CSV table of C-alpha atoms and ligand atoms in Angstrom, one decimal:
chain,number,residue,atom,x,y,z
A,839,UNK,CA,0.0,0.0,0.0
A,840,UNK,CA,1.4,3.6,-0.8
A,841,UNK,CA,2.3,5.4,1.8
A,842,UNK,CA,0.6,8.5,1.4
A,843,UNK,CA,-2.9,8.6,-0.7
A,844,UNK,CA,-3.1,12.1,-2.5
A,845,UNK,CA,-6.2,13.7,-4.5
A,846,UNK,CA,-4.9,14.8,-7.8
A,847,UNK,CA,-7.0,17.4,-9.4
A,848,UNK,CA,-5.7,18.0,-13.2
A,849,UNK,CA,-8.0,20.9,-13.7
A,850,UNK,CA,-8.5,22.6,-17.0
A,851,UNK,CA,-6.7,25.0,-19.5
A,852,UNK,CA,-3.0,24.4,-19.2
A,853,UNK,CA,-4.0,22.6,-15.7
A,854,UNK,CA,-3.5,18.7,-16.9
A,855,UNK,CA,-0.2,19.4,-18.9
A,856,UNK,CA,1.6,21.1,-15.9
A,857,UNK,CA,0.0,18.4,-13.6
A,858,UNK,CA,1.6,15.3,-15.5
A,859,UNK,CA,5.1,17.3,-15.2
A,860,UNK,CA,4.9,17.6,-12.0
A,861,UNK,CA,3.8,14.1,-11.2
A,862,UNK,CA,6.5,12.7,-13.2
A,863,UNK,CA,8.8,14.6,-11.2
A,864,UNK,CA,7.2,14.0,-8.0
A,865,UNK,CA,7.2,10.6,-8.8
A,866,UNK,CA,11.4,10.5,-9.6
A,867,UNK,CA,11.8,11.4,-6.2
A,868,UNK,CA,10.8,8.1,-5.3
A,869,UNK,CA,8.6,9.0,-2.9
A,870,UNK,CA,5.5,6.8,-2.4
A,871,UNK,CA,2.3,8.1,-3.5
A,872,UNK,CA,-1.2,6.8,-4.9
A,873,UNK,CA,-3.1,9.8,-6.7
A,874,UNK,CA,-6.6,9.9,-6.5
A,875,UNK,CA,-8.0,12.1,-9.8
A,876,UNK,CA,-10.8,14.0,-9.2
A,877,UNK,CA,-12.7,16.5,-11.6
A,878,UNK,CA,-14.0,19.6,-10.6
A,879,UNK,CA,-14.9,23.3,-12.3
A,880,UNK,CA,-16.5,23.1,-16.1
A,881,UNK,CA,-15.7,19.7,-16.5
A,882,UNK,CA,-17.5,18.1,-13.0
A,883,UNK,CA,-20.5,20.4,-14.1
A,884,UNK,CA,-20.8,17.9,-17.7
A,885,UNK,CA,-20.7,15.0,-15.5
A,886,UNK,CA,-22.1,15.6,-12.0
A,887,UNK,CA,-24.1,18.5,-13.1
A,888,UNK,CA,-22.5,20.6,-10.6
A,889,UNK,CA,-19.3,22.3,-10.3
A,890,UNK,CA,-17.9,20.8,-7.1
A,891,UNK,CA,-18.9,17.5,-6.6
A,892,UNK,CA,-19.1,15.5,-3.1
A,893,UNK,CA,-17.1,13.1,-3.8
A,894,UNK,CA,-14.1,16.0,-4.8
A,895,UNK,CA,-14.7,17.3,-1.4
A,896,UNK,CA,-14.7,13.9,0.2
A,897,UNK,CA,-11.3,12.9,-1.3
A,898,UNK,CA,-9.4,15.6,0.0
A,899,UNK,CA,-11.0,15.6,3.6
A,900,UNK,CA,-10.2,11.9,4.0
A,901,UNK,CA,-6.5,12.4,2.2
A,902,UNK,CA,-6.1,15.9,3.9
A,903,UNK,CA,-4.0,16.7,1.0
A,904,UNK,CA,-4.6,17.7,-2.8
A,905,UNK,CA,-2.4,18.7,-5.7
A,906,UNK,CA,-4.4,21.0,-7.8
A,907,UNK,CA,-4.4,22.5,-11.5
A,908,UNK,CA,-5.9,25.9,-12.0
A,909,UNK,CA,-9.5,26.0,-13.0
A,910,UNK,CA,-11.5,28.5,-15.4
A,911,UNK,CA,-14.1,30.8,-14.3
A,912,UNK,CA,-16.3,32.8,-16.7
A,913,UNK,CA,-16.2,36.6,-16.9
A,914,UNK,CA,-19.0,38.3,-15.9
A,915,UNK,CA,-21.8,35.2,-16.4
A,916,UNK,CA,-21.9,31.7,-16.0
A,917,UNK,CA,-20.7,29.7,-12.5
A,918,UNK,CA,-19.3,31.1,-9.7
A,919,UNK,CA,-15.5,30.5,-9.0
A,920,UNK,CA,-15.0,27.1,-8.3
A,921,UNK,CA,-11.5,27.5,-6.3
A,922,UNK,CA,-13.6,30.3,-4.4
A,923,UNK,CA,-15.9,27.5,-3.5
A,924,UNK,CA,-13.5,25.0,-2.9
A,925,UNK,CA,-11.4,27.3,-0.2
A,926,UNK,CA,-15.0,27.7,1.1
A,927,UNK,CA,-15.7,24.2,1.5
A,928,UNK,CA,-12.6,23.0,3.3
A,929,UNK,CA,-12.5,26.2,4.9
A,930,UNK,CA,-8.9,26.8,3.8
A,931,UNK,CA,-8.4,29.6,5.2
A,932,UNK,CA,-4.9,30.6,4.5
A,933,UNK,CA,-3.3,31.1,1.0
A,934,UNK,CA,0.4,31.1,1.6
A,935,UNK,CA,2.4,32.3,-1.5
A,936,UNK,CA,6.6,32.2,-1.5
A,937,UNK,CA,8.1,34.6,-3.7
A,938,UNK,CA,11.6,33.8,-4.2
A,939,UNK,CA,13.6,34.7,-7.6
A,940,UNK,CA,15.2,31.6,-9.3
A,941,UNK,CA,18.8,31.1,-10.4
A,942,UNK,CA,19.8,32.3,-13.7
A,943,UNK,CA,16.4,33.8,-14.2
A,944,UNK,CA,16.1,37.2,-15.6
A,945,UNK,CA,14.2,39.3,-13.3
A,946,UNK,CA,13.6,42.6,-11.7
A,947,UNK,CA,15.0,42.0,-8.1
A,948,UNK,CA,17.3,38.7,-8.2
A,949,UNK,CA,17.5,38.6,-4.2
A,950,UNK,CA,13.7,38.7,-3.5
A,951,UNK,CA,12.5,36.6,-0.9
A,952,UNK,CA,9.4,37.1,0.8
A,953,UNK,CA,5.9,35.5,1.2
A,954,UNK,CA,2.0,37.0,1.0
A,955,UNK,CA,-0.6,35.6,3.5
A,956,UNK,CA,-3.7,35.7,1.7
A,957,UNK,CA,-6.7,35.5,4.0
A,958,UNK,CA,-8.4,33.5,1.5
A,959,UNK,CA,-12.5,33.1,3.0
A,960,UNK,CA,-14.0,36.5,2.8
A,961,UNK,CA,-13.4,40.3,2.1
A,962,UNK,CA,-14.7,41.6,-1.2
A,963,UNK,CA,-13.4,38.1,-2.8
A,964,UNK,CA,-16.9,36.1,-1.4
A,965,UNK,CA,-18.2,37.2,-4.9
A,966,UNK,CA,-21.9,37.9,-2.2
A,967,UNK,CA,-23.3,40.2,-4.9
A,968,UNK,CA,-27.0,40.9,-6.0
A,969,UNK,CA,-29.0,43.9,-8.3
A,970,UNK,CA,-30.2,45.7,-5.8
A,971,UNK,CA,-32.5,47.5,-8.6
A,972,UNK,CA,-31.8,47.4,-12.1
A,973,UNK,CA,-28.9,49.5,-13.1
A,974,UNK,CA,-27.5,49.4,-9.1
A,975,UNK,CA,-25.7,45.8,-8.1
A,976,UNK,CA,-24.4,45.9,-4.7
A,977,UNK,CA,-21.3,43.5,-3.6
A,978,UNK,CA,-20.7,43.1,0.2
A,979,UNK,CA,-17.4,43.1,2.1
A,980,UNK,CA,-17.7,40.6,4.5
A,981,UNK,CA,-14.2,40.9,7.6
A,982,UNK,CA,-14.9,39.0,10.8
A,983,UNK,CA,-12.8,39.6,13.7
A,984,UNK,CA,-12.5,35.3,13.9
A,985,UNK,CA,-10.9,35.2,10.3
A,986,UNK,CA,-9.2,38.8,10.7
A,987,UNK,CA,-7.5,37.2,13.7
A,988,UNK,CA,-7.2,33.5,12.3
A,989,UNK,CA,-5.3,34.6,9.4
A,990,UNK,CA,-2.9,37.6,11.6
A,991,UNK,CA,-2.2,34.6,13.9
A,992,UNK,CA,-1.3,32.8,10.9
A,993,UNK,CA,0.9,35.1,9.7
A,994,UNK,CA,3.1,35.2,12.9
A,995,UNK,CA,3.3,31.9,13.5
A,996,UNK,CA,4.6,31.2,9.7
A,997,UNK,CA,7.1,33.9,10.3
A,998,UNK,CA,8.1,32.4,13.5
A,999,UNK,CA,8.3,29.2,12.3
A,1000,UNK,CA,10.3,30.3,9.0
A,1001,UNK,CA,12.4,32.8,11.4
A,1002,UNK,CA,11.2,36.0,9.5
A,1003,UNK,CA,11.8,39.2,11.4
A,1004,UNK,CA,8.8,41.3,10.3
A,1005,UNK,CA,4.9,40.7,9.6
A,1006,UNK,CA,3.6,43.7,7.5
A,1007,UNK,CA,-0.1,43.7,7.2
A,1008,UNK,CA,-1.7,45.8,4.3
A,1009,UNK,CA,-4.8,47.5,4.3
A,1010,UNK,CA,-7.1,50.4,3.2
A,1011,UNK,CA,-8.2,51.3,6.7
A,1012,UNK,CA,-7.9,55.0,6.1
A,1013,UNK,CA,-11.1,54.2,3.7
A,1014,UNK,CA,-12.6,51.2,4.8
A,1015,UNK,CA,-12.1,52.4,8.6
A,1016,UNK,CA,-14.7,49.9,9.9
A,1017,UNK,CA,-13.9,46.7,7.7
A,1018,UNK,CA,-10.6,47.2,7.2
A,1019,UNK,CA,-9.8,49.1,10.5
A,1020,UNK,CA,-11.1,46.0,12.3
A,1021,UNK,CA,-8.7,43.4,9.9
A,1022,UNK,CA,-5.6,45.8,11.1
A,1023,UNK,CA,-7.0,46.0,14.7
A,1024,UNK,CA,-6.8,42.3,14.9
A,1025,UNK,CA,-3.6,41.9,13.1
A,1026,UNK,CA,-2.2,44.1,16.0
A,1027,UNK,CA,-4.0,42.6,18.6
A,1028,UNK,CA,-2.4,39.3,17.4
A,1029,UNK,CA,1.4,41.2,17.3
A,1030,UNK,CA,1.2,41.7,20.3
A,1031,UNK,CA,2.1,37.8,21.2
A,1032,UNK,CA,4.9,38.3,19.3
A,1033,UNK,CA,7.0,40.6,20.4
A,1034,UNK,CA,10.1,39.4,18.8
A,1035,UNK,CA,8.9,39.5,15.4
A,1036,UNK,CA,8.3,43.6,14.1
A,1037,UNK,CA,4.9,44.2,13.5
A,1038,UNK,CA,3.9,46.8,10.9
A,1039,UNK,CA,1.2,47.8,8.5
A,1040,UNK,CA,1.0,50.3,5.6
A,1041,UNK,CA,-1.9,51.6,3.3
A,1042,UNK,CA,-2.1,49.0,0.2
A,1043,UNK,CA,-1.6,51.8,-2.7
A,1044,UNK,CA,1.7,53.1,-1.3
A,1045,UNK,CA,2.3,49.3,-0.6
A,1046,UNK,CA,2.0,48.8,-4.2
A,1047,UNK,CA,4.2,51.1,-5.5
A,1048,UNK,CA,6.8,50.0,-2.5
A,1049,UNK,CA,6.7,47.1,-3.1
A,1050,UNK,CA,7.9,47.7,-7.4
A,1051,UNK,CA,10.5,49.9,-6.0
A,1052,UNK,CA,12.1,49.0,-2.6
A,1053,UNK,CA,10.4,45.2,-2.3
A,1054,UNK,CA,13.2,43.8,0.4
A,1055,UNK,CA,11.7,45.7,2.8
A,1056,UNK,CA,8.8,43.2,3.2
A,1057,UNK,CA,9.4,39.5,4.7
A,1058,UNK,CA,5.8,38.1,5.3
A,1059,UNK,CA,3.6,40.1,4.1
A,1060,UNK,CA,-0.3,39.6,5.5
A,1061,UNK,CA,-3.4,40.2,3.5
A,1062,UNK,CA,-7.2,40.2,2.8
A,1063,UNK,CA,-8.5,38.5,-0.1
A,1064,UNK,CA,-9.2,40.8,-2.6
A,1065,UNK,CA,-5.6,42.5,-1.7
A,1066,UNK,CA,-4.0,39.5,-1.6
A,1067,UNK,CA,-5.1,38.6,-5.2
A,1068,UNK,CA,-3.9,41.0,-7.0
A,1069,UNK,CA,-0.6,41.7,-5.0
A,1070,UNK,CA,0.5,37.8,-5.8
A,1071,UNK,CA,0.1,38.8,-9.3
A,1072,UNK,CA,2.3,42.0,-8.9
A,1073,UNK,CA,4.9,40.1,-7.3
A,1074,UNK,CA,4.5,37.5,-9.0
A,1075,UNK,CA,5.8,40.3,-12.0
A,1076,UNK,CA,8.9,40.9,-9.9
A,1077,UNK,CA,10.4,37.7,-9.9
A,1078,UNK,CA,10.0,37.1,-13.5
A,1079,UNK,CA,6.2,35.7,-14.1
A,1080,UNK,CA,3.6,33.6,-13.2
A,1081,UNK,CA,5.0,30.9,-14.1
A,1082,UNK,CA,6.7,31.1,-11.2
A,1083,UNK,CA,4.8,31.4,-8.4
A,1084,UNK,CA,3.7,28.2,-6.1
A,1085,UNK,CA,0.9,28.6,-3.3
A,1086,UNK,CA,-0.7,26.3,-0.4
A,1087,UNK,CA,-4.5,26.7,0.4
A,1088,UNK,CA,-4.0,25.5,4.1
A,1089,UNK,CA,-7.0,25.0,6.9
A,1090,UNK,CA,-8.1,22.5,9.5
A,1091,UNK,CA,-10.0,19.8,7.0
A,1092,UNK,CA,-6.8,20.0,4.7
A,1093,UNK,CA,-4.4,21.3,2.2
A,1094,UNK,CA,-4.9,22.2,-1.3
A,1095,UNK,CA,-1.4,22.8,-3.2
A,1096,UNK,CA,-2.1,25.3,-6.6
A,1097,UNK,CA,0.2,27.7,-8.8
A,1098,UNK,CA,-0.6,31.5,-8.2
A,1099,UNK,CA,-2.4,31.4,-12.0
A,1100,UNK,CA,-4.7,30.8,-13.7
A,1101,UNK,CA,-5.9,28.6,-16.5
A,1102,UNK,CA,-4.0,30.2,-19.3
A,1103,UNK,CA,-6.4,30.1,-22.2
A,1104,UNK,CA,-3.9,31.9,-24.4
A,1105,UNK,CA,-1.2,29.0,-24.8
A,1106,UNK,CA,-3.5,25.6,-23.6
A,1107,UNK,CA,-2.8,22.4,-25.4
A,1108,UNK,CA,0.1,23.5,-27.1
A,1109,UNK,CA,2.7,21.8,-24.3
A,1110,UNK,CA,4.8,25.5,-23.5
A,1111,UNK,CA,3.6,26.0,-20.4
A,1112,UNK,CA,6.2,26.9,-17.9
A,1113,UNK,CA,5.3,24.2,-14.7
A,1114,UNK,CA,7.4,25.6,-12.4
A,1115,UNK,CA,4.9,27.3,-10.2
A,1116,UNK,CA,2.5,23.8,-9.9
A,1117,UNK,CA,6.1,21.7,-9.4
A,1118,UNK,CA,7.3,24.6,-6.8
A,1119,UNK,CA,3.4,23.8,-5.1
A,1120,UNK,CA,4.4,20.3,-5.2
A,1121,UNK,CA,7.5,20.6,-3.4
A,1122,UNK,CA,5.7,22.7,-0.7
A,1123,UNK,CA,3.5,19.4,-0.2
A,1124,UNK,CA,5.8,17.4,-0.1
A,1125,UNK,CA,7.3,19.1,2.9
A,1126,UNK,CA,3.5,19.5,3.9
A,1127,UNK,CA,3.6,15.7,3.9
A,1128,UNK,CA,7.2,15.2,5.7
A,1129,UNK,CA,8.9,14.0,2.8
A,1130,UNK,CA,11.6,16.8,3.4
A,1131,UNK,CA,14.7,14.5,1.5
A,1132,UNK,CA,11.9,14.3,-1.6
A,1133,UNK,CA,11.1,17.5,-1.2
A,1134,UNK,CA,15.0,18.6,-1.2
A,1135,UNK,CA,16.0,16.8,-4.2
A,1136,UNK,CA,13.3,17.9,-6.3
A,1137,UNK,CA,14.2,21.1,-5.7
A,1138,UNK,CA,17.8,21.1,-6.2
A,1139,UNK,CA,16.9,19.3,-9.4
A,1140,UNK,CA,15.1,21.9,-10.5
A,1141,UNK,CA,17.2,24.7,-9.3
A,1142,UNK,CA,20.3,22.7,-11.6
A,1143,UNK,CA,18.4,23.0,-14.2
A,1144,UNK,CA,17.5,26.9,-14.0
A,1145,UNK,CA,21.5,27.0,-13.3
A,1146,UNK,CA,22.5,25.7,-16.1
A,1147,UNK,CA,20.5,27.3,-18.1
A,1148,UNK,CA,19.8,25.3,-21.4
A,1149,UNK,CA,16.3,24.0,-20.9
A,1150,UNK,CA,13.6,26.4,-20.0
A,1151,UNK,CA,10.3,27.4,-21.0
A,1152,UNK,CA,9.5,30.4,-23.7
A,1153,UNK,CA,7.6,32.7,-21.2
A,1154,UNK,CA,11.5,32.5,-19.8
A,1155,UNK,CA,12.9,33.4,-23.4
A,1156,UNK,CA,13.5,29.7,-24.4
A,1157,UNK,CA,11.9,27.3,-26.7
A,1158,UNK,CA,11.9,24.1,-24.3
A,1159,UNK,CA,8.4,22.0,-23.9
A,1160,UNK,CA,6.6,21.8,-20.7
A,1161,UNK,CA,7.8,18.0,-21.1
A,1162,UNK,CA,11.3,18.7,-21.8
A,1163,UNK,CA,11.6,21.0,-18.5
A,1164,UNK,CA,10.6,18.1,-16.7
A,1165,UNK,CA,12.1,15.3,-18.7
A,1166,UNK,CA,15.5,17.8,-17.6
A,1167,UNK,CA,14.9,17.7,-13.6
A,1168,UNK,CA,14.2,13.8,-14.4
A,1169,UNK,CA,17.4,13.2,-15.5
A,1170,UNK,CA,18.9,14.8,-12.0
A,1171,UNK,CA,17.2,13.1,-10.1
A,1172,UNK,CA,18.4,10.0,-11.5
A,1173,UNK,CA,20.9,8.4,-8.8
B,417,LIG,P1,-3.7,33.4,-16.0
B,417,LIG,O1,-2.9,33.4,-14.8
B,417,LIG,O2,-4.3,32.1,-16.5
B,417,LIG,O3,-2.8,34.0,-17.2
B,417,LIG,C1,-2.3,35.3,-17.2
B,417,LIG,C2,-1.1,35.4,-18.3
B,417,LIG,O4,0.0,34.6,-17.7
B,417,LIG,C3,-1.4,34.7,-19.6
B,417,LIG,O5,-0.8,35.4,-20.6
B,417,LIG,C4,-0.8,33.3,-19.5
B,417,LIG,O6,-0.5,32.7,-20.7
B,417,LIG,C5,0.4,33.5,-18.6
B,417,LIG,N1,0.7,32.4,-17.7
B,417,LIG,C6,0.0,31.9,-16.7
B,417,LIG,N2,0.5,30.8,-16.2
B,417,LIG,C7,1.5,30.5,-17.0
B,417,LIG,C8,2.5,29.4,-17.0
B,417,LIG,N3,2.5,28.5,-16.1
B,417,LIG,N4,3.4,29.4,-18.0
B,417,LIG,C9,3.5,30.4,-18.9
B,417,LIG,N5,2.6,31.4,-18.9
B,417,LIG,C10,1.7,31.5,-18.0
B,417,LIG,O7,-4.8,34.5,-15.7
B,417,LIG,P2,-6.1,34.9,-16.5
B,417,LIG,O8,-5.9,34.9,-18.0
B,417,LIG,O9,-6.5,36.2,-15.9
B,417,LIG,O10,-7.1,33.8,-16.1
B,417,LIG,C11,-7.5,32.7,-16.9
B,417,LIG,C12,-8.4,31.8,-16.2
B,417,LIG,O11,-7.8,31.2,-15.0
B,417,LIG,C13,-9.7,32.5,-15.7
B,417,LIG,O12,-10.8,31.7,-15.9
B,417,LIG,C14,-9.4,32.7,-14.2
B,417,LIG,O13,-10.6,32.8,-13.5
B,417,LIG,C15,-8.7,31.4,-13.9
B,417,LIG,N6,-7.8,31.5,-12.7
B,417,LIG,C16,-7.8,30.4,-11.9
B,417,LIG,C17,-7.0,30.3,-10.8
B,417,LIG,C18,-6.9,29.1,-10.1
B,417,LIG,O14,-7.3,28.0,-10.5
B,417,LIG,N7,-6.4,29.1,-8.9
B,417,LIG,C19,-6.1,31.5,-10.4
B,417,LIG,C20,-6.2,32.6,-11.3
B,417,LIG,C21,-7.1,32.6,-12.4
């Protein structure tokens, strides 16, 4: 019997090419793992006839672990975001995302390494929105001072844990003094058990542009939803693109492992995609898992590769496949 049972969810879009490189390097780790695929998003909907089926949910609450694709969601119509959903339903209530610049990768800041806290079960994100008349739609901002706190809590232990010096919470409470002012008030209330870590906050424009200009001033960086979106994306843009970018949906029931992106309509099917950020998620679970020696190698391997430079993925300037860049870290993984 394997040792550890995982769900596997492929998703859609680029999702089941980056999945099958990641679980062929996963798998040259040696490590022992039985995958259980499940289908969720568009595809779930053809066969279930709904978007997130049961038995999706089921798998991951009795493996407490999943390795997930990215999914589509339609623009203004159709279903509501399935990975909204899905956080919702395991009530994975924090989104951690690393950003950390790779060797021999052109990039804005070669040195960066810091990591966004993305509350990741309410704020503006819910997507709670009705016509309140025609022509007026109201969309509700939902903060609680149990998730406000959760997440700040979360934050501070992570940086603990990961001996960060500084927790910088970023906000809009200078607008949003109620919604946001409680989020910060908790995030200091929280600090306060933590008095060897710096606690500090700053208003999420000016964080914005800090952050593209003077970005190693940050270490853990500690969000709401909606905030924590889009900054991923922007520093995502820092360390050369989201291709590179891994993130952990992590809560009580479990622990959902997904790339930053999305489904990357624009270059499916063709076998270019960059998998880094989906392998990067992988290795994260594997240390999730305590498979730290798996976990090591993998990354090493991959870290070879971007060292030596010949093999990588055209978003990165060069013309190798999706299975070539992991046919490469393969290869040095082989003893
Ligand atoms: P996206 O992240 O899919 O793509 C943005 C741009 O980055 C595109 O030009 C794409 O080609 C490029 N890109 C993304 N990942 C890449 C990779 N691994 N290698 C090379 N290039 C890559 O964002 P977009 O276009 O806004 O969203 C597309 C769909 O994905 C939407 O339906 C959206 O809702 C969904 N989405 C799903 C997420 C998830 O499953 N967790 C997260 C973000 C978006």
């Amino acid at each position: 019997m394997a040792k550890h049972t995982i769900t596997l969810i492929p998703g859609d879009g680029i999702g089941p090419e980056i999945v099958a490189a990641t679980v062929r390097v996963v798998e040259a780790t040696g490590v022992d793992i039985e995958w259980e695929t499940q289908i969720i998003g568009a595809q779930a909907l053809e066969k279930f006839g709904t978007t997130i089926p049961e038995s999706t949910i089921e798998s991951i609450k009795r493996n407490k672990v999943a390795l997930k694709g990215p999914l589509t969601t339609p623009v203004g119509k159709g279903f509501t975001s399935v990975n909204v959903g899905l956080r919702k339903a395991l009530d994975l209530y924090a989104n951690v995302r690393p950003i950390k610049a790779l060797p021999n990768v052109p990039c804005r800041y070669p040195e960066l390494d810091l990591v966004i806290v993305r509350e990741n079960t309410e704020s503006l994100y819910a997507g709670l929105e009705h016509v309140v008349v025609p022509g007026v739609v109201e969309s509700l901002k939902i903060i609680t001072e149990k998730a406000s706190t959760r997440i700040a809590r979360y934050a501070f232990e992570y940086a603990r844990k990961h001996n960060r010096k500084k927790v910088t919470a970023m906000h809009k409470a200078n607008i949003m003094k109620l919604s946001d002012g409680l989020f910060l008030q908790c995030f200091h209330d929280v600090a306060k058990d933590y008095p060897e870590i710096e606690a500090d906050d700053k208003i999420i424009d000016n964080a914005c542009m800090q952050l593209v200009m003077r970005p190693e001033q940050f270490e853990v960086m500690v969000l709401e939803n909606l905030y924590g979106d889009i900054v991923s994306d922007l520093c995502a843009g820092l360390i050369g693109g989201l291709g590179l970018a891994p993130g952990a949906n992590i809560g009580e029931l479990g622990a959902v492992f997904e790339a930053v992106h999305g489904s990357a309509p624009d270059i499916a099917g063709q076998g270019i995609a960059n998998p880094t950020a989906i392998m990067m998620s992988a290795f994260m679970m594997l240390r999730h898992i305590e498979e730290f020696a798996a976990a090591d190698a993998a990354e090493k391997a991959m870290m070879d590769v971007y060292a030596d430079g010949d093999v990588r993925t055209r978003d990165l300037g060069g013309s190798s496949s999706t299975a070539d860049f992991a046919s490469a870290i393969v290869e040095k993984l082989k003893p």
